[in-house]
C-alpha positions as MATLAB code, in Angstrom:
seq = 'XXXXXXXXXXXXXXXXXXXXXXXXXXXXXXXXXXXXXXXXXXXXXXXXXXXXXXXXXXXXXXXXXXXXXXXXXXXXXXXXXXXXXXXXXXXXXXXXXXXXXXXXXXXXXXXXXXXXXXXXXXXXXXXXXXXXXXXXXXXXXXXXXXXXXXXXXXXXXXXXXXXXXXXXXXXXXXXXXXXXXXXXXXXXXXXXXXXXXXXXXXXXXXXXXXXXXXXXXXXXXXXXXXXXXXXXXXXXXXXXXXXXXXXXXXXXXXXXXXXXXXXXXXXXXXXXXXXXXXXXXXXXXXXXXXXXXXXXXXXXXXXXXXXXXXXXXXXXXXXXXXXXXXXXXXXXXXXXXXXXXXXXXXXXXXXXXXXXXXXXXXXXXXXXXXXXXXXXXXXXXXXXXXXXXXXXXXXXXXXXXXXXXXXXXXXXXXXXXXXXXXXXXXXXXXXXXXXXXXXXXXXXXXX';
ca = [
       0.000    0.000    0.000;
       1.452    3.581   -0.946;
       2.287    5.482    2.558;
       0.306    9.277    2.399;
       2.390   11.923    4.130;
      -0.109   13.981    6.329;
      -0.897   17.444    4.205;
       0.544   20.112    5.999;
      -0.467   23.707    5.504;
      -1.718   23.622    2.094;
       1.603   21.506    0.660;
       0.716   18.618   -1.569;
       0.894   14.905   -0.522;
       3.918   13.094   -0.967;
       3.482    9.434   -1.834;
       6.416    7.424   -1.127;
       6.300    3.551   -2.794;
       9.033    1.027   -3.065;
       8.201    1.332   -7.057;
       9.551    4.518   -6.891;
      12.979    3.078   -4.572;
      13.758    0.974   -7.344;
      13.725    3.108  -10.066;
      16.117    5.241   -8.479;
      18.354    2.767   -7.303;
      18.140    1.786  -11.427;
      18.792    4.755  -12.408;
      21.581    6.099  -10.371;
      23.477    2.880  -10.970;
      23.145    3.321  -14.507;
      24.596    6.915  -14.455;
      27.203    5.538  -11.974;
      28.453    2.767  -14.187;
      28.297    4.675  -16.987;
      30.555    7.727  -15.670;
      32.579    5.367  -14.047;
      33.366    3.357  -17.007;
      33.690    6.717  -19.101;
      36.414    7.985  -16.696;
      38.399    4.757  -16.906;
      38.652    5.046  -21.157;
      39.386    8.608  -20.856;
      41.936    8.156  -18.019;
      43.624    5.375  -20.504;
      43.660    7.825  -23.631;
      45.662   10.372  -21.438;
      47.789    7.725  -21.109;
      48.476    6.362  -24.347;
      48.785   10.475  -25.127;
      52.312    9.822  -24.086;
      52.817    7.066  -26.126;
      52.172    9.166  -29.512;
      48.529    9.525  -31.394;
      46.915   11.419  -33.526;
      45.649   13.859  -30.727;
      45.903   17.601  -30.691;
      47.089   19.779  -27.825;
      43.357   21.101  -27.683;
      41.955   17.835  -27.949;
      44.070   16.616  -24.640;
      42.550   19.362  -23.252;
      39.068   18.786  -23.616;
      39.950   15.117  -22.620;
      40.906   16.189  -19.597;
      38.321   18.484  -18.639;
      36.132   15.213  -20.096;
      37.930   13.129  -17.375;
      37.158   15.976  -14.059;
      33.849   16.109  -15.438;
      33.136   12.277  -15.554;
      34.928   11.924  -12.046;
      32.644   14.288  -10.157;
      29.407   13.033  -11.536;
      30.558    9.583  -11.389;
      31.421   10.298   -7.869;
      28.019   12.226   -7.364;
      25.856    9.558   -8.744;
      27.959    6.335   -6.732;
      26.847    8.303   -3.394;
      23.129    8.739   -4.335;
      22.816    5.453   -5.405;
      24.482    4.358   -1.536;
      21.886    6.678   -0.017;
      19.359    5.642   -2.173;
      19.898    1.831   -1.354;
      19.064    2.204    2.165;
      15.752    3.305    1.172;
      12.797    1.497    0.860;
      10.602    4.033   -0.457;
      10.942    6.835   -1.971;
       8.951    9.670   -3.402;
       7.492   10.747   -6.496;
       8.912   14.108   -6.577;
      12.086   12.929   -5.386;
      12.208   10.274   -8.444;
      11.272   13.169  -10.538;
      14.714   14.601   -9.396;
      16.590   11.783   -9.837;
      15.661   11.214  -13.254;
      15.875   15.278  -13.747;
      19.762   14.944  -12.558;
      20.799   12.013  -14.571;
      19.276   13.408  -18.169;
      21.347   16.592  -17.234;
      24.098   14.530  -16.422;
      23.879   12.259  -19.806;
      23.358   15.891  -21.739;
      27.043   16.804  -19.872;
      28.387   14.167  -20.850;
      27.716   14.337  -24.595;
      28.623   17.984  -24.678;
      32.044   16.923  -23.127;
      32.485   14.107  -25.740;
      31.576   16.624  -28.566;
      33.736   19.241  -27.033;
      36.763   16.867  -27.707;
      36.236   16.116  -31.602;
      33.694   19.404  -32.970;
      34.910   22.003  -34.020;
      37.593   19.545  -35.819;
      41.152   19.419  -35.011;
      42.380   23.090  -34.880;
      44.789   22.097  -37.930;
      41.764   21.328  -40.168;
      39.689   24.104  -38.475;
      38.440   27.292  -40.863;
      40.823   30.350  -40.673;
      38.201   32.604  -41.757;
      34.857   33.846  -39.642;
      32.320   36.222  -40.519;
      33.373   40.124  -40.386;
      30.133   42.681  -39.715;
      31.831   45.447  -41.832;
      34.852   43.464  -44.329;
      32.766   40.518  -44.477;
      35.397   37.477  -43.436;
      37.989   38.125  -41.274;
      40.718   35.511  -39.815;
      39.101   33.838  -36.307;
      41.451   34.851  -33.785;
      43.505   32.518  -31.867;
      42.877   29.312  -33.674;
      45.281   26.669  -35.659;
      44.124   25.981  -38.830;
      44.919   25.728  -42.748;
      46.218   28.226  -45.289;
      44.920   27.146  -48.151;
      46.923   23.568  -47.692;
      49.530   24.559  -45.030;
      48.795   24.584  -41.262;
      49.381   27.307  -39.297;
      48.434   29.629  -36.205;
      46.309   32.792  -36.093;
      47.314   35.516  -33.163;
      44.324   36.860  -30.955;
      44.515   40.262  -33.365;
      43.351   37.866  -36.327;
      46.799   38.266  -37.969;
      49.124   34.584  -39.386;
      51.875   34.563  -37.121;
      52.797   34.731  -33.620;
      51.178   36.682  -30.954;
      52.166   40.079  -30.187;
      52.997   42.201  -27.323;
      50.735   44.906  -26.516;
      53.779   46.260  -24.897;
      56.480   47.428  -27.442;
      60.089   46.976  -26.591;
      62.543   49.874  -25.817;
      64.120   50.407  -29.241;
      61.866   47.992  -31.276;
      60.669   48.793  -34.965;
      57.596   47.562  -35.956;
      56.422   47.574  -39.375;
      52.511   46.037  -40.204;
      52.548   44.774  -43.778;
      48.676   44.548  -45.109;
      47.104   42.885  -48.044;
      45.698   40.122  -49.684;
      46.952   36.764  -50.170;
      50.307   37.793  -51.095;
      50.933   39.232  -47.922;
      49.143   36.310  -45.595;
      51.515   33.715  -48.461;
      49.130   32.092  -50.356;
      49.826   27.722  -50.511;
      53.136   28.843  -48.204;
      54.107   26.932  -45.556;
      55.537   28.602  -42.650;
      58.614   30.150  -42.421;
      58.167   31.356  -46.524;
      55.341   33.789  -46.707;
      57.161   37.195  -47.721;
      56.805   38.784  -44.312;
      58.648   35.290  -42.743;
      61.700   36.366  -45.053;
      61.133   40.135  -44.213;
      61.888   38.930  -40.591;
      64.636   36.562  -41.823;
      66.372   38.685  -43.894;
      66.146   42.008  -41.379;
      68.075   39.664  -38.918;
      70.768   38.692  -41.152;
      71.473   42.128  -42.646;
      70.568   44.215  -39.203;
      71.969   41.747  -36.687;
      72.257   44.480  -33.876;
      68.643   46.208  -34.909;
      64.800   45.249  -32.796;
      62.442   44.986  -36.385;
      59.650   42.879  -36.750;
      57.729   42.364  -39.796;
      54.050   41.800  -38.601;
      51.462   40.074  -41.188;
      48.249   41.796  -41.553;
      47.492   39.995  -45.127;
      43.722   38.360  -45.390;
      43.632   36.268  -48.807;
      40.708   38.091  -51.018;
      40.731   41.671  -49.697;
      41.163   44.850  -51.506;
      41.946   48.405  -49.888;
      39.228   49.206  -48.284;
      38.840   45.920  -46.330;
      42.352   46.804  -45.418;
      42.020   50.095  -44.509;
      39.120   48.839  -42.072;
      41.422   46.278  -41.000;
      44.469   48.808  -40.114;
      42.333   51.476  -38.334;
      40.911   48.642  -36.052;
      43.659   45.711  -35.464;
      46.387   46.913  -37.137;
      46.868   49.663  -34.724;
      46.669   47.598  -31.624;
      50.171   46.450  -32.483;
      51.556   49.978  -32.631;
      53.553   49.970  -36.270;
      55.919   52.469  -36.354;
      55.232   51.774  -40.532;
      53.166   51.090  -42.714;
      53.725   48.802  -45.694;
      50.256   48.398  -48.312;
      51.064   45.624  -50.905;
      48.815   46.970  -54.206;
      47.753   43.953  -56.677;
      46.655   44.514  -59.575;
      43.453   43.113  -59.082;
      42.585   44.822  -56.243;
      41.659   47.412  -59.558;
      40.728   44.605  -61.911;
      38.461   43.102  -59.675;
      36.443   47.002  -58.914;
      35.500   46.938  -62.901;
      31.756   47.138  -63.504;
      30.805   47.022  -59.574;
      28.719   49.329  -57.900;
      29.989   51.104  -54.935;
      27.541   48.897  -52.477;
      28.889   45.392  -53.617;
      32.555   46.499  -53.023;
      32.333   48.686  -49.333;
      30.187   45.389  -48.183;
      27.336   44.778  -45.990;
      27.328   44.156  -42.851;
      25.347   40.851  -41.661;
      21.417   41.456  -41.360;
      21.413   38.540  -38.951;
      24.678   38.857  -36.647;
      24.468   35.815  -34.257;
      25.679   36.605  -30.981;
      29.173   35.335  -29.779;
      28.591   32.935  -26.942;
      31.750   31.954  -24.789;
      30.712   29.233  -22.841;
      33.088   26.382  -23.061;
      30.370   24.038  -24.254;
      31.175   21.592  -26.482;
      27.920   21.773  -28.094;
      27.596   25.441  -28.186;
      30.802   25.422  -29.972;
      29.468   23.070  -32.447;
      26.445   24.842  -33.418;
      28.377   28.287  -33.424;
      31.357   26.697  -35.827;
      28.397   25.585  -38.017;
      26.493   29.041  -38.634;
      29.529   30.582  -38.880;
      30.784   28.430  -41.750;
      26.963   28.524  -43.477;
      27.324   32.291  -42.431;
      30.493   32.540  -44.344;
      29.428   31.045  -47.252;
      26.194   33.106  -47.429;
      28.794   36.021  -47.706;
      30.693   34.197  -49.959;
      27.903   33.617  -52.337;
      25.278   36.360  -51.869;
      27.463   39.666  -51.238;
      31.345   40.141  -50.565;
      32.994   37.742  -52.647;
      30.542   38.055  -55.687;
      33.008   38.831  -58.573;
      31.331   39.819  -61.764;
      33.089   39.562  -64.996;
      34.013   42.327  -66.867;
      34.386   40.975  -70.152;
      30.993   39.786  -70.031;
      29.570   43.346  -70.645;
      29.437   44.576  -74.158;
      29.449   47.829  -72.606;
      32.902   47.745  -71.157;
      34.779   48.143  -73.712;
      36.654   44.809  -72.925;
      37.537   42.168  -74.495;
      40.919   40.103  -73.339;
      42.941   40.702  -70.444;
      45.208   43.019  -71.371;
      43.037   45.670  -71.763;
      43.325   45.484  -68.122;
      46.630   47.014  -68.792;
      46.112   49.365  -71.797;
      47.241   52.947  -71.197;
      45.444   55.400  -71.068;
      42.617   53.050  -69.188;
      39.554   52.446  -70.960;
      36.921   54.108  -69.771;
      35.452   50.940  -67.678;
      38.824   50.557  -66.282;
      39.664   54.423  -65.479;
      36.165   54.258  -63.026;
      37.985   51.173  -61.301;
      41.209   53.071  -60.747;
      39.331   55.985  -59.655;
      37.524   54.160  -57.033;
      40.791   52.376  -55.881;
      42.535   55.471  -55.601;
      39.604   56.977  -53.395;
      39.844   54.222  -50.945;
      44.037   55.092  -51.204;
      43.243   58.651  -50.141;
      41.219   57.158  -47.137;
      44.326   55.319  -46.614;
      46.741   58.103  -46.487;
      44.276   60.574  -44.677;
      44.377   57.921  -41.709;
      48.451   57.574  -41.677;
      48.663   61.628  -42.058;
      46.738   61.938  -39.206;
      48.542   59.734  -36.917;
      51.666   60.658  -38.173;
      52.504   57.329  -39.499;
      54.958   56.683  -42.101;
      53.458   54.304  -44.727;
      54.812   52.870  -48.649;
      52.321   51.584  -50.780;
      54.294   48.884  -53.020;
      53.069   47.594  -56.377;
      53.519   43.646  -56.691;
      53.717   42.258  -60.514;
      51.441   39.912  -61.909;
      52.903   37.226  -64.349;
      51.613   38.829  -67.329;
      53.336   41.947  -66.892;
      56.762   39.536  -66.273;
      56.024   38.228  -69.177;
      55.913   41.489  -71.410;
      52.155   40.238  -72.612;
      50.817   43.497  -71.565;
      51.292   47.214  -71.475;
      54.669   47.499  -68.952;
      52.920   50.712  -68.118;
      50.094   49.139  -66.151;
      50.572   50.398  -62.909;
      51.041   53.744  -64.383;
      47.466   55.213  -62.526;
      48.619   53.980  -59.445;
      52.152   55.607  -59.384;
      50.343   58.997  -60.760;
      48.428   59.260  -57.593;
      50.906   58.469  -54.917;
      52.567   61.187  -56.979;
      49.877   63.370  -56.574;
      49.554   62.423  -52.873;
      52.910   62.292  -51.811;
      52.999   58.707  -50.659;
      56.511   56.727  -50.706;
      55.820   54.324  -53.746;
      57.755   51.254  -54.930;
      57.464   49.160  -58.015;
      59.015   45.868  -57.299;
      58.096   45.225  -61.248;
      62.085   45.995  -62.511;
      63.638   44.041  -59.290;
      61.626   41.058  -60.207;
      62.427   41.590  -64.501;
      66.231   42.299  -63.593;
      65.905   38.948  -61.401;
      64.150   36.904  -64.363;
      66.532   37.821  -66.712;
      65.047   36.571  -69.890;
      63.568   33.568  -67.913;
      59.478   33.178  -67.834;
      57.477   34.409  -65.223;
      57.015   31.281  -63.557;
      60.269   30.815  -62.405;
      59.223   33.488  -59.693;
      55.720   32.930  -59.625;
      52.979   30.210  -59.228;
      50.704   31.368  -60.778;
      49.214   34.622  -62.643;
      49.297   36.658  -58.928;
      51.063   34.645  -56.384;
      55.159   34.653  -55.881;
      57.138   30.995  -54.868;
      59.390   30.396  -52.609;
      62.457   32.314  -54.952;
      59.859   35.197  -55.611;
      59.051   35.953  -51.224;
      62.418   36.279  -50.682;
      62.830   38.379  -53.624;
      59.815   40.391  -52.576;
      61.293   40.820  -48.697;
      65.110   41.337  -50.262;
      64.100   43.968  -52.160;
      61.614   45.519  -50.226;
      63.800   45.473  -47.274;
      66.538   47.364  -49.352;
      64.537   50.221  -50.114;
      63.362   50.884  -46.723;
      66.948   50.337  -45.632;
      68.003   52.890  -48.245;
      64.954   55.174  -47.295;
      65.704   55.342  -43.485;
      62.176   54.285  -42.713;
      63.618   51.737  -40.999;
      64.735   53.792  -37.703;
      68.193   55.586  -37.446;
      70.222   52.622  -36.042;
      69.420   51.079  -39.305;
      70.545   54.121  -41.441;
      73.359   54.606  -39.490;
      74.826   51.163  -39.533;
      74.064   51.680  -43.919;
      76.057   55.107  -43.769;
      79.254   53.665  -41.773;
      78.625   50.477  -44.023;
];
């Protein structure tokens, strides 16, 4: 027969039954066993962690939160199932709270599994997360893949190592921004052009503090950079500026209208949660890559083609290159140049030093276009007063005769030879310049 607890005051009855006993003996033992046997694997993979796998540092870490995690509850649901077995009867409410405690507990547990293998291994993990204003932007502080070659992404969102918010005593810093040149497109580490920047200032400035910092993003043009300078880029206090100009970071503003270039920010922004839940981690990975390529597809990284409009007055590539610009082409140097001037009204302001360096493209190694095509480009920072470079001749004088692709792997992107070309070069004219710091220019004058 149930046993009625005497209503007191209003409270509802309580009806205790052995029916009730048993099911939360069952059910605590269940949750016991199953936490304890889930802290014994998880104790052996930390041990065979030792022994070599295929395990990332992150995902030993989420084992071993995994294993705390399991403990306590395993611990938690051995002693209610001790205090339960000395029961006889127990309560309907108080079954209701057993079974309330072990669903929360099973619903830990699978976060905490999920935790340890979604998001994927940091190595395979997605560089790039949604940007509100330059519509992708590197995620900050994760490990993941350039294009094929793994690498690390500092909290500021920039490939490299992190940097100190506090600048040395005597240390240069120089921020080079731009597209996948800069980041070093299919580059493994150690052989983007700002890795041999930092190589090469060493060897030829032994005694001088200079570090080359990498603000490149692969598929932005100037004014995603600019945004990305007057936000991040200053937090690491450059001393210089260094903008690395493609060619089609013009080419690729012919026949858009002003709105598909500046981009849109996201209608829909999804909050940023930062609860160390595996499962909240999951879902947020997953909008943010269906978030990314909704950008991809709908607004940002729409490219039209030029060529396809009768209108444009263009019909092969190199009249790209032809000078003066058609007229389609003059309108995309016009709007480039306006997003320069935003550019050099920012570094005037702050007082900070910048060169905006033209990068060849294959075609223009090759002599199968006008050798004049950067011609707009040096007129304005002519006009404006900016410190210009054209590393066009260094990379002809280096060719010799040879094709194009002996520097380059394609129609944009330098090799190996052509970064440390890029960063020889380069660092030669700053050298030469003195916008390198005094030190520098005085160790070149007693040189």
């Amino acid at each position: 027969m149930p046993v009625r607890c005497p209503a007191h005051m209003g409270a509802p009855t309580l009806v205790e039954t052995p029916r009730y006993a048993r099911l939360c003996r069952a059910m605590t033992g269940i949750a016991a066993g199953y936490f304890m046997l889930a802290t014994a694997v998880l104790i052996v993979t930390l041990l065979t962690v030792s022994f070599g796998t295929r395990l990332k540092p992150d995902q030993v870490d989420q084992i071993a939160v995994a294993l705390w995690v399991h403990l306590g509850v395993a611990t938690i649901a051995g002693s209610a199932r001790l205090k339960i077995g000395r029961a006889d009867r127990v309560s309907e409410r108080s079954a209701r709270w057993v079974l309330s405690g072990c669903v929360m507990a099973g619903l830990l547990s699978i976060d905490r599994f999920v935790g340890i293998v979604y998001p994927p291994p940091p190595s395979h993990q997605g560089i790039c997360q949604p940007h509100p204003v330059r519509g992708w932007a590197h995620r900050p502080g994760v490990k993941g893949l350039f294009s094929t070659y793994p690498d690390r992404v500092n909290a500021l969102g920039m490939r490299g190592p992190e940097i100190p918010s506090t600048k040395p005593k005597g240390q240069t810093r120089v921020l080079v921004v731009g597209d996948s040149i800069v980041v070093g497109f299919l580059m493994p580490r150690g052989d983007t052009p700002v890795d041999h920047l930092n190589d090469v200032a060493r060897k030829r400035h032994p005694n001088a503090d200079l570090l080359f910092m990498n603000g490149g993003c692969a598929g932005y043009t100037t004014w995603q950079e600019f945004d990305f300078i007057r936000n991040e880029g200053m937090k690491t206090r450059p001393d210089l500026l260094i903008l690395v100009f493609c060619f089609n970071d013009m080419a690729e503003l012919v026949g858009h209208p002003e709105g598909a270039v500046y981009g849109l920010a996201d209608v829909n922004p999804v909050p940023k949660i930062s609860y160390p839940s595996g499962l909240v981690r999951a879902a947020t990975t997953l909008v943010d890559d269906w978030r990314m390529a909704r950008i991809r597809d709908a607004h940002l990284w729409v490219r039209t083609n030029p060529f396809a409009d009768p209108d444009s007055g263009l019909r092969r590539k190199e009249d790209l290159y032809v000078q003066p610009p058609k007229p389609a082409v003059a309108r995309a140097w016009a709007r480039a140049c306006r997003d320069l001037d935003a550019v050099n009204d920012f570094c005037r302001e702050r007082k900070l030093p910048w060169v905006l360096a033209a990068f060849p493209t294959r075609q223009l190694l090759d002599g199968e276009v006008d050798p004049n095509g950067f011609a707009p480009l040096k007129d304005w920072a002519t006009r404006a007063g900016v410190t210009y470079y054209d590393l066009t001749p260094d990379f002809d004088r280096a060719l010799a005769g040879r094709p194009g692709e002996t520097l380059m792997m394609d129609d944009l992107h330098p090799n190996r030879d052509g970064s440390l070309l890029f960063a020889e070069r380069l660092l030669e004219f700053l050298s030469t310049r003195g916008l390198l710091g005094p030190r520098i220019e005085s160790s070149l004058t007693n040189g």
